[in-house]
Amino acid sequence: MLAIGILIKIFVVANVLMGAVAYLIWVERKIAAYSQDRIGPNRCGGEFGVPAGLLQPLADGAKMMLKEGVVPAYVNKPLYILAPVIAIIAALLGFAVVPFGPVGPDQMLDFQIAPYLDIGIVWVFAVGSLAVYGVVLAGWASNNKYSFIGGLRSSAQLISYEIPLGLSILGIVLVAGSLDLNAIIKWQDQHVWGIVVSPLGFLIFLVSGFAETNRLPFDLPEAEQELVGGFHTEYSGMKFGMFFLGEYVHVITVSALTVILFGGGWDLPFLPLSYDQTGVVPAIAKLTIFSGKVACVIVFMMWIRWTLPRFRYDQLMDLAWKSLIPLALLNLAATAIILQIIRG
Amino acid sequence: MQADDPNLKLIRPLEMSLADRLFLPAIVVGLGVTARHIAGVMFGGKAITVQYPEEQHITSANYRGVHRLNRDHEGRVKCVACMLCATACPAHCIDIVGATAPETWPDREKYPESFVIDELRCIYCGMCEEACPVEAIELTGLYDLTGLSREEMIFDKAKLLSVFDATRNQEPMRYGKPPVDPGSLHTTALPSQGPGPA
């Protein structure tokens, strides 16, 4: 019975996530258009009275599904097919430990696919780094110079930003005293948001998060203009779609982590929501607040995308190794010293 | 030139302040620019998009689209078959067959029996328009030129004159008097219509 319940939960969450991804693409296209003084998709669905092109994601999805999946003759076929699978599986696995609502033994429902995982945040980073294998393998298997350079860049990018990404959260982890994401939310609910105790960590996490999700200004592996799509040059149809889904799920995961670690999770200062509350109304309120915050972070990421130009390869390395890592270490050391003084 | 030449001016790159090196103030300014554009489209209706089939794009006055053959004030084709446009055409897309003008047309010696422009070959440079001594050929603002076959895109004299009839109100001839009455066009001698030469 329990197993069936978990399966149903996974099914619902995975599908809601995919729907969210589809509409994120619509949001992204709209924001892209607006920042360039255009209108964006506004036709699809007009025949049925649906405004603002809101059916566009359905059309996009149907197009992806129906398109011929061309496999070029010169690719390394097993790896070529494996790469998008890794990309999407890693992204979905990473989301498994993200609590998107209240979680606890007293709650009627755990809003997390895999609750009570003490190493929560470490799992997200471990699996999130696996997603890079999808990109690197795609670049290698495509047997194509552009894709290969894209894959190379991705691996170079990985060793640059993973360290500051991991270091940046240690401050808030020290303060909250746990790696469990729910415990971190609980601490923020009882005290203050993580962005207050660790503003530098927030900044470093955000910057590294852009690199982690391959989004502008760090979309070096993709780089449409110079690498013709980079690692996914040779991909078409749903294989390309899986890279896309994986990338956007990753964006959702990183945005959710930003909210959980630094934005108080479902906590709002002026609302009487607390960790111990059970029942339907607080659960729905927490879910809504959390989703709203995540949406804000995602919109911010898209906003950044249309503001900043792409970093050069060496600039990214420079930024990560010479600025972010020392700053993250400084943040960690300062947090540790202050904690030692305060808590004795 | 010596290194210590007093005329030499040494220009060093500007020093970056701490704020410059952090890039954060610049990023915030950039976000403001993007936000202004997003808000302008969302709330101010500042999008430059033209909703094409419903709204038509208004071309600039010197846009070079489909050609037309102008008519004079009597409704006859203005062209005098001097071949200057065909000579000037860098794409060699104009083909004119001239003939001696009928005696009822005392103002010219020749007129075009056939005047054909291959709109697919044309590069829309406008040199035919510049070369024409009698302002008979002009490029209109029509830009939505489509066809189902190559043959359809080869415009003969009748079609070029019909382009003039279709655009004569929106784009009056730049020189010369327009035909007096569009309704009387078909009663006067029309090119490639009726027994006599147009």
Coordinates of C-alpha atoms in Angstrom, one line a residue:
Chain A
M1 CA 0.0 0.0 0.0
L2 CA 2.8 2.4 1.0
A3 CA 4.7 1.5 -2.1
I4 CA 1.7 2.3 -4.3
G5 CA 1.3 5.6 -2.6
I6 CA 4.9 6.5 -3.2
L7 CA 4.6 5.4 -6.9
I8 CA 1.6 7.6 -7.3
K9 CA 3.4 10.5 -5.7
I10 CA 6.4 10.0 -8.0
F11 CA 4.1 9.8 -11.0
V12 CA 2.2 13.0 -10.1
V13 CA 5.4 15.0 -9.2
A14 CA 7.3 13.9 -12.3
N15 CA 4.4 14.9 -14.5
V16 CA 3.7 18.2 -12.8
L17 CA 7.4 18.8 -13.2
M18 CA 7.4 18.1 -16.9
G19 CA 4.3 20.4 -17.3
A20 CA 6.1 23.1 -15.4
V21 CA 9.1 22.6 -17.7
A22 CA 6.9 23.0 -20.7
Y23 CA 5.5 26.2 -19.4
L24 CA 8.9 27.5 -18.3
I25 CA 9.9 27.3 -21.9
W26 CA 6.9 29.4 -22.8
V27 CA 7.8 31.9 -20.0
E28 CA 11.4 32.0 -21.2
R29 CA 10.3 32.7 -24.8
K30 CA 8.0 35.5 -23.5
I31 CA 10.7 37.1 -21.4
A32 CA 13.1 36.7 -24.3
A33 CA 10.7 38.5 -26.6
Y34 CA 9.8 41.2 -24.1
S35 CA 13.4 42.1 -23.4
Q36 CA 13.9 42.5 -27.1
D37 CA 10.8 44.6 -27.6
R38 CA 9.0 41.7 -29.3
I39 CA 5.7 40.0 -28.4
G40 CA 6.7 36.3 -28.4
P41 CA 4.4 33.3 -29.0
N42 CA 0.8 34.6 -29.0
R43 CA -1.0 32.6 -31.7
C44 CA -1.1 29.0 -30.6
G45 CA -4.5 28.3 -29.0
G46 CA -6.1 31.4 -30.4
E47 CA -8.5 29.2 -32.4
F48 CA -9.9 27.8 -29.1
G49 CA -10.0 31.2 -27.3
V50 CA -6.9 30.5 -25.3
P51 CA -5.0 33.8 -24.9
A52 CA -1.3 34.7 -25.1
G53 CA -0.2 31.5 -27.0
L54 CA -0.7 29.4 -23.8
L55 CA -1.1 26.2 -25.9
Q56 CA 2.4 26.7 -27.4
P57 CA 4.1 24.3 -25.0
L58 CA 1.7 21.5 -26.1
A59 CA 2.5 22.2 -29.7
D60 CA 6.2 22.3 -28.9
G61 CA 6.0 19.0 -27.1
A62 CA 4.0 17.4 -29.9
K63 CA 6.5 18.6 -32.4
M64 CA 9.4 17.1 -30.4
M65 CA 7.6 13.8 -30.1
L66 CA 6.6 13.5 -33.8
K67 CA 9.9 14.6 -35.2
E68 CA 12.2 12.1 -36.8
G69 CA 15.1 11.2 -34.5
V70 CA 18.0 11.4 -36.9
V71 CA 21.0 9.4 -35.7
P72 CA 24.0 10.4 -37.9
A73 CA 26.0 7.5 -39.3
Y74 CA 29.3 8.7 -37.8
V75 CA 28.2 8.9 -34.1
N76 CA 29.2 6.5 -31.3
K77 CA 25.7 5.0 -31.2
P78 CA 25.4 3.6 -27.6
L79 CA 26.9 6.7 -26.0
Y80 CA 24.9 8.9 -28.3
I81 CA 21.7 7.4 -27.2
L82 CA 22.8 7.1 -23.5
A83 CA 23.8 10.8 -23.2
P84 CA 20.3 12.4 -23.2
V85 CA 19.0 9.6 -20.9
I86 CA 21.7 10.4 -18.4
A87 CA 20.9 14.1 -18.6
I88 CA 17.3 13.7 -17.8
I89 CA 17.7 10.9 -15.2
A90 CA 20.3 12.9 -13.3
A91 CA 18.1 16.0 -13.3
L92 CA 15.0 14.1 -12.1
L93 CA 17.1 12.2 -9.4
G94 CA 18.4 15.5 -8.2
F95 CA 14.8 16.8 -7.7
A96 CA 13.9 13.7 -5.7
V97 CA 15.2 15.1 -2.4
V98 CA 13.9 18.7 -2.9
P99 CA 11.2 19.4 -0.3
F100 CA 8.6 21.5 -2.1
G101 CA 6.2 21.6 0.9
P102 CA 6.0 20.5 4.5
V103 CA 7.7 17.3 5.4
G104 CA 7.6 15.5 8.7
P105 CA 6.2 12.4 10.5
D106 CA 3.2 14.3 11.6
Q107 CA 2.3 15.7 8.2
M108 CA -0.5 13.9 6.3
L109 CA 1.7 13.9 3.2
D110 CA 5.5 14.3 2.7
F111 CA 6.0 16.9 0.0
Q112 CA 9.2 15.3 -1.1
I113 CA 9.8 12.2 -3.2
A114 CA 12.5 10.8 -1.0
P115 CA 11.9 12.3 2.5
Y116 CA 14.1 11.9 5.6
L117 CA 17.4 11.9 3.8
D118 CA 20.0 13.2 6.2
I119 CA 22.6 14.0 3.5
G120 CA 20.0 15.8 1.3
I121 CA 22.1 18.6 -0.1
V122 CA 25.1 16.3 -0.7
W123 CA 22.9 14.0 -2.7
V124 CA 21.7 16.9 -4.9
F125 CA 25.2 18.0 -5.7
A126 CA 26.4 14.4 -6.3
V127 CA 23.6 13.7 -8.7
G128 CA 23.6 17.1 -10.2
S129 CA 27.3 16.7 -11.2
L130 CA 26.3 13.5 -12.9
A131 CA 24.3 15.5 -15.4
V132 CA 27.5 16.8 -16.8
Y133 CA 28.2 13.3 -18.0
G134 CA 25.2 13.6 -20.3
V135 CA 26.8 16.8 -21.8
V136 CA 30.3 15.4 -22.0
L137 CA 29.2 12.1 -23.5
A138 CA 27.0 13.8 -26.0
G139 CA 29.9 15.9 -27.1
W140 CA 32.2 12.9 -27.3
A141 CA 29.7 10.6 -29.0
S142 CA 28.6 13.1 -31.6
N143 CA 32.0 12.8 -33.3
N144 CA 31.8 16.3 -34.4
K145 CA 34.2 19.2 -33.7
Y146 CA 31.6 21.6 -32.4
S147 CA 30.0 19.1 -30.1
F148 CA 33.4 17.9 -28.9
I149 CA 34.4 21.5 -28.0
G150 CA 31.1 21.8 -26.2
G151 CA 31.8 18.7 -24.2
L152 CA 35.3 19.8 -23.4
R153 CA 34.1 23.2 -22.2
S154 CA 31.5 21.5 -20.1
S155 CA 34.1 19.4 -18.3
A156 CA 36.3 22.5 -17.8
Q157 CA 33.4 24.4 -16.5
L158 CA 32.5 21.6 -14.1
I159 CA 35.9 21.6 -12.3
S160 CA 35.6 25.4 -12.1
Y161 CA 32.2 26.0 -10.5
E162 CA 31.6 22.8 -8.6
I163 CA 34.1 23.8 -5.8
P164 CA 32.6 27.2 -5.1
L165 CA 29.1 25.7 -5.4
G166 CA 29.9 23.2 -2.7
L167 CA 31.8 25.6 -0.5
S168 CA 29.2 28.3 -0.7
I169 CA 26.5 26.3 1.1
L170 CA 28.8 25.3 4.0
G171 CA 28.2 28.6 5.8
I172 CA 24.5 28.1 6.0
V173 CA 25.0 24.4 6.7
L174 CA 27.2 25.3 9.7
V175 CA 24.7 27.7 11.0
A176 CA 21.7 25.4 10.6
G177 CA 23.8 22.4 11.8
S178 CA 22.4 20.0 9.3
L179 CA 22.7 18.8 5.7
D180 CA 19.1 17.8 5.7
L181 CA 17.1 20.3 3.7
N182 CA 14.1 20.2 6.0
A183 CA 16.3 20.9 9.0
I184 CA 17.7 23.9 7.2
I185 CA 14.2 25.2 6.4
K186 CA 13.2 24.6 10.1
W187 CA 16.2 26.6 11.3
Q188 CA 15.3 29.5 9.0
D189 CA 11.7 29.3 10.0
Q190 CA 12.7 29.6 13.7
H191 CA 15.5 32.3 13.2
V192 CA 16.2 34.3 10.0
W193 CA 16.5 33.5 6.3
G194 CA 19.9 32.1 5.1
I195 CA 20.5 35.2 2.9
V196 CA 20.8 37.3 6.1
V197 CA 23.3 35.1 7.8
S198 CA 25.3 34.2 4.7
P199 CA 24.8 36.9 2.0
L200 CA 28.2 36.1 0.4
G201 CA 27.4 32.4 0.3
F202 CA 24.1 33.3 -1.5
L203 CA 25.8 35.3 -4.1
I204 CA 28.4 32.6 -4.8
F205 CA 25.8 29.9 -4.8
L206 CA 23.7 31.9 -7.3
V207 CA 26.6 32.5 -9.7
S208 CA 27.8 28.9 -9.5
G209 CA 24.2 27.8 -9.9
F210 CA 24.0 29.6 -13.3
A211 CA 27.1 27.6 -14.3
E212 CA 25.7 24.4 -12.9
T213 CA 22.6 24.7 -15.0
N214 CA 24.5 25.7 -18.2
R215 CA 22.6 29.0 -18.4
L216 CA 23.7 32.3 -19.6
P217 CA 26.1 33.9 -18.9
F218 CA 27.8 30.5 -18.5
D219 CA 26.2 28.5 -21.3
L220 CA 29.6 27.7 -22.8
P221 CA 28.9 24.1 -23.7
E222 CA 25.9 25.2 -25.7
A223 CA 27.0 28.6 -27.1
E224 CA 24.6 28.7 -30.1
Q225 CA 26.5 31.5 -31.8
E226 CA 30.0 30.0 -31.8
L227 CA 29.4 26.2 -31.4
V228 CA 26.2 25.8 -33.3
G229 CA 24.5 24.4 -30.3
G230 CA 27.6 22.7 -28.9
F231 CA 26.9 19.3 -27.4
H232 CA 23.5 19.0 -28.9
T233 CA 24.3 19.9 -32.5
E234 CA 23.7 16.4 -33.7
Y235 CA 20.6 15.7 -31.7
S236 CA 17.1 16.0 -33.0
G237 CA 13.6 15.1 -32.0
M238 CA 12.9 13.8 -28.5
K239 CA 16.6 13.1 -27.8
F240 CA 17.2 16.9 -28.1
G241 CA 14.0 17.4 -26.1
M242 CA 15.3 15.3 -23.3
F243 CA 18.4 17.5 -23.0
F244 CA 16.0 20.4 -22.9
L245 CA 13.8 18.8 -20.2
G246 CA 16.9 17.9 -18.2
E247 CA 18.2 21.4 -18.4
Y248 CA 15.0 23.0 -17.2
V249 CA 14.4 20.4 -14.4
H250 CA 18.0 21.3 -13.3
V251 CA 17.0 25.0 -13.4
I252 CA 14.0 24.2 -11.2
T253 CA 16.1 22.1 -8.8
V254 CA 18.8 24.8 -8.4
S255 CA 16.1 27.5 -8.0
A256 CA 14.4 25.4 -5.3
L257 CA 17.7 24.9 -3.6
T258 CA 18.4 28.6 -3.6
V259 CA 15.0 29.2 -2.0
I260 CA 15.5 26.4 0.5
L261 CA 19.1 27.3 1.5
F262 CA 18.9 31.1 1.4
G263 CA 15.2 32.1 0.9
G264 CA 13.6 30.4 3.9
G265 CA 11.9 27.7 2.0
W266 CA 8.1 28.1 2.6
D267 CA 8.7 30.6 5.3
L268 CA 7.3 34.1 5.0
P269 CA 8.2 36.5 7.9
F270 CA 4.7 38.0 8.3
L271 CA 2.8 34.8 8.0
P272 CA 2.1 32.6 11.1
L273 CA 3.4 29.4 9.4
S274 CA 5.5 27.2 11.6
Y275 CA 7.3 24.0 11.2
D276 CA 5.0 22.0 13.5
Q277 CA 1.7 22.9 11.8
T278 CA -0.1 20.0 10.3
G279 CA -3.3 19.9 8.2
V280 CA -4.4 20.7 4.7
V281 CA -4.5 24.5 4.8
P282 CA -0.9 25.1 6.0
A283 CA 0.3 22.4 3.7
I284 CA -1.3 24.1 0.7
A285 CA -0.1 27.5 1.9
K286 CA 3.5 26.3 2.2
L287 CA 3.4 24.6 -1.2
T288 CA 2.1 27.8 -2.8
I289 CA 4.6 30.1 -1.1
F290 CA 7.4 27.7 -2.0
S291 CA 6.3 27.5 -5.7
G292 CA 6.0 31.2 -5.9
K293 CA 9.5 31.8 -4.5
V294 CA 10.9 29.2 -6.9
A295 CA 9.1 30.9 -9.8
C296 CA 10.6 34.2 -8.8
V297 CA 14.1 32.8 -8.8
I298 CA 13.6 31.2 -12.2
V299 CA 12.3 34.4 -13.7
F300 CA 15.3 36.1 -12.2
M301 CA 17.6 33.6 -14.0
M302 CA 15.8 34.3 -17.3
W303 CA 16.1 38.0 -16.6
I304 CA 19.8 37.6 -16.1
R305 CA 20.0 35.6 -19.3
W306 CA 18.8 38.5 -21.4
T307 CA 21.0 41.0 -19.5
L308 CA 24.5 39.5 -19.5
P309 CA 26.6 38.4 -22.4
R310 CA 28.3 35.0 -22.4
F311 CA 31.6 34.7 -20.4
R312 CA 34.6 33.7 -22.3
Y313 CA 36.1 30.3 -21.4
D314 CA 39.1 31.7 -19.6
Q315 CA 37.0 34.4 -17.9
L316 CA 34.9 31.7 -16.3
M317 CA 37.9 29.9 -15.0
D318 CA 39.4 33.2 -13.8
L319 CA 36.1 34.0 -12.0
A320 CA 35.7 30.6 -10.4
W321 CA 39.3 29.9 -9.4
K322 CA 40.5 33.4 -8.5
S323 CA 37.4 35.0 -7.1
L324 CA 34.7 32.6 -6.1
I325 CA 36.8 29.9 -4.4
P326 CA 38.7 32.4 -2.2
L327 CA 35.5 34.2 -1.4
A328 CA 33.7 31.0 -0.5
L329 CA 36.6 29.9 1.7
L330 CA 36.5 33.3 3.4
N331 CA 32.8 33.0 3.9
L332 CA 33.3 29.6 5.4
A333 CA 36.1 30.7 7.7
A334 CA 34.2 33.8 8.8
T335 CA 31.0 31.9 9.5
A336 CA 33.0 29.3 11.5
I337 CA 34.8 31.9 13.6
I338 CA 31.7 33.9 14.4
L339 CA 29.8 30.7 15.3
Q340 CA 32.6 29.6 17.6
I341 CA 32.6 33.0 19.3
I342 CA 28.8 33.1 19.7
R343 CA 28.1 29.6 20.7
G344 CA 31.3 29.3 22.7
Chain B
M1 CA 59.8 58.3 -34.5
Q2 CA 61.7 58.3 -31.2
A3 CA 60.3 56.9 -28.0
D4 CA 60.7 60.2 -26.2
D5 CA 59.1 62.2 -29.0
P6 CA 57.1 65.0 -27.3
N7 CA 54.3 64.6 -29.8
L8 CA 53.7 61.0 -28.7
K9 CA 50.8 60.7 -26.3
L10 CA 50.8 57.7 -23.9
I11 CA 47.2 56.5 -23.3
R12 CA 46.8 54.0 -20.5
P13 CA 43.7 51.9 -20.0
L14 CA 41.4 53.4 -17.4
E15 CA 41.9 52.1 -13.9
M16 CA 39.1 49.9 -12.7
S17 CA 37.7 50.8 -9.3
L18 CA 36.7 48.2 -6.8
A19 CA 33.1 48.6 -7.8
D20 CA 34.1 48.1 -11.5
R21 CA 36.0 44.9 -10.6
L22 CA 33.1 43.5 -8.7
F23 CA 30.9 44.0 -11.7
L24 CA 27.8 43.9 -9.5
P25 CA 26.8 47.6 -9.9
A26 CA 27.2 47.2 -13.7
I27 CA 25.0 44.0 -13.6
V28 CA 22.3 45.8 -11.6
V29 CA 22.3 48.7 -14.1
G30 CA 22.0 46.1 -16.9
L31 CA 19.1 44.4 -15.1
G32 CA 17.5 47.8 -15.0
V33 CA 17.8 48.2 -18.8
T34 CA 16.3 44.8 -19.4
A35 CA 13.5 45.4 -16.9
R36 CA 12.7 48.7 -18.6
H37 CA 12.3 46.9 -22.0
I38 CA 10.2 44.1 -20.4
A39 CA 8.0 46.5 -18.6
G40 CA 7.7 48.6 -21.8
V41 CA 6.3 45.7 -23.8
M42 CA 4.2 44.3 -21.0
F43 CA 2.6 47.5 -19.8
G44 CA 3.5 50.2 -22.2
G45 CA 2.7 48.4 -25.5
K46 CA 6.1 49.3 -26.9
A47 CA 6.7 46.2 -28.9
I48 CA 7.9 46.8 -32.4
T49 CA 6.2 43.7 -33.7
V50 CA 3.7 44.0 -36.5
Q51 CA 1.0 41.3 -36.3
Y52 CA 1.6 40.6 -40.0
P53 CA -1.5 39.2 -41.7
E54 CA -3.8 41.4 -39.7
E55 CA -1.6 44.5 -39.7
Q56 CA 0.4 45.4 -42.7
H57 CA 3.9 46.7 -42.4
I58 CA 4.2 50.2 -43.8
T59 CA 7.3 50.5 -45.9
S60 CA 9.5 53.5 -46.1
A61 CA 8.9 55.9 -49.0
N62 CA 12.0 54.7 -50.9
Y63 CA 11.3 50.9 -50.4
R64 CA 12.1 49.0 -53.5
G65 CA 9.5 46.3 -54.1
V66 CA 7.6 45.0 -57.1
H67 CA 7.9 47.0 -60.3
R68 CA 5.2 48.8 -62.0
L69 CA 4.8 50.3 -65.5
N70 CA 3.3 53.8 -65.2
R71 CA 0.6 55.1 -67.5
D72 CA 0.5 58.6 -68.8
H73 CA -2.5 60.9 -68.5
E74 CA -4.3 59.2 -71.3
G75 CA -3.9 55.8 -69.8
R76 CA -1.3 54.6 -72.3
V77 CA 1.9 53.0 -71.1
K78 CA 4.5 55.7 -70.6
C79 CA 7.4 53.6 -71.7
V80 CA 9.0 54.6 -75.0
A81 CA 11.0 51.3 -75.4
C82 CA 14.4 53.1 -75.2
M83 CA 16.0 50.0 -73.6
L84 CA 17.9 52.1 -71.0
C85 CA 16.4 50.1 -68.1
A86 CA 17.3 46.8 -69.7
T87 CA 20.8 48.1 -70.3
A88 CA 21.2 49.4 -66.8
C89 CA 19.8 46.2 -65.2
P90 CA 22.7 44.4 -63.6
A91 CA 20.7 41.2 -63.3
H92 CA 19.5 41.2 -67.0
C93 CA 15.9 40.6 -65.9
I94 CA 14.2 43.1 -68.2
D95 CA 13.2 42.0 -71.7
I96 CA 11.7 44.6 -74.0
V97 CA 10.5 44.2 -77.6
G98 CA 9.9 47.7 -79.0
A99 CA 7.7 48.6 -82.0
T100 CA 7.0 51.7 -83.9
A101 CA 4.4 53.8 -82.2
P102 CA 1.0 54.1 -84.0
E103 CA 0.4 57.4 -85.8
T104 CA -2.1 58.5 -83.2
W105 CA 0.7 58.8 -80.7
P106 CA 2.6 61.8 -82.0
D107 CA 4.7 62.2 -78.8
R108 CA 6.9 59.2 -79.3
E109 CA 8.5 57.1 -81.9
K110 CA 8.4 53.7 -80.2
Y111 CA 6.4 51.9 -77.6
P112 CA 7.0 48.5 -76.0
E113 CA 5.2 45.7 -77.7
S114 CA 6.2 43.4 -74.9
F115 CA 7.8 44.3 -71.6
V116 CA 8.7 41.4 -69.4
I117 CA 10.5 41.5 -66.0
D118 CA 11.6 38.3 -64.3
E119 CA 10.9 39.1 -60.7
L120 CA 12.9 36.1 -59.5
R121 CA 16.0 37.3 -61.3
C122 CA 15.6 40.9 -60.2
I123 CA 17.8 42.1 -57.3
Y124 CA 15.6 45.1 -56.6
C125 CA 18.5 47.6 -56.9
G126 CA 16.3 50.3 -58.5
M127 CA 18.7 51.1 -61.3
C128 CA 16.0 50.6 -63.9
E129 CA 14.0 53.3 -62.1
E130 CA 17.0 55.6 -62.2
A131 CA 17.8 55.0 -65.8
C132 CA 14.3 55.6 -67.2
P133 CA 14.2 59.0 -69.0
V134 CA 10.4 59.1 -69.0
E135 CA 9.7 57.8 -65.4
A136 CA 7.8 54.9 -66.9
I137 CA 9.2 52.1 -64.6
E138 CA 9.0 52.5 -60.9
L139 CA 9.5 50.2 -57.9
T140 CA 6.5 50.1 -55.6
G141 CA 6.3 49.4 -51.9
L142 CA 4.7 46.0 -52.4
Y143 CA 6.8 43.4 -50.6
D144 CA 4.6 40.4 -50.3
L145 CA 5.4 39.0 -53.7
T146 CA 4.7 35.3 -53.9
G147 CA 4.0 32.8 -56.6
L148 CA 3.4 29.1 -57.0
S149 CA 5.7 28.6 -60.0
R150 CA 8.6 30.3 -61.7
E151 CA 6.5 31.1 -64.7
E152 CA 4.1 33.0 -62.5
M153 CA 6.8 35.3 -61.3
I154 CA 7.7 36.5 -64.8
F155 CA 5.6 39.6 -65.1
D156 CA 4.5 40.8 -68.5
K157 CA 3.3 44.2 -69.6
A158 CA -0.3 43.7 -68.6
K159 CA 0.6 42.5 -65.2
L160 CA 3.1 45.4 -64.6
L161 CA 0.4 47.9 -65.7
S162 CA -2.0 46.2 -63.3
V163 CA 0.5 46.7 -60.5
F164 CA 0.3 50.4 -61.4
D165 CA -3.5 50.4 -61.3
A166 CA -3.4 48.7 -57.9
T167 CA -0.9 51.1 -56.4
R168 CA -1.7 54.3 -58.2
N169 CA -3.6 55.7 -55.2
Q170 CA -1.3 54.7 -52.5
E171 CA 1.8 55.7 -54.3
P172 CA 1.2 58.5 -56.8
M173 CA 3.7 58.9 -59.6
R174 CA 6.6 61.0 -58.6
Y175 CA 6.7 62.9 -61.9
G176 CA 4.1 63.7 -64.6
K177 CA 0.4 63.9 -64.5
P178 CA -1.6 60.8 -63.6
P179 CA -4.2 59.3 -65.9
V180 CA -7.3 61.4 -65.8
D181 CA -9.9 58.9 -65.0
P182 CA -9.3 55.3 -64.0
G183 CA -12.7 54.4 -65.2
S184 CA -12.0 55.4 -68.8
L185 CA -8.8 53.4 -68.9
H186 CA -10.4 50.5 -70.7
T187 CA -12.0 52.6 -73.3
T188 CA -8.8 54.1 -74.5
A189 CA -6.3 51.9 -76.2
L190 CA -4.9 49.4 -73.7
P191 CA -1.7 47.5 -74.2
S192 CA -2.1 44.0 -75.5
Q193 CA -5.9 44.5 -75.5
G194 CA -8.1 45.3 -78.4
P195 CA -7.1 45.3 -82.0
G196 CA -4.9 48.3 -82.2
P197 CA -1.5 48.7 -80.5
A198 CA -1.6 50.2 -77.1

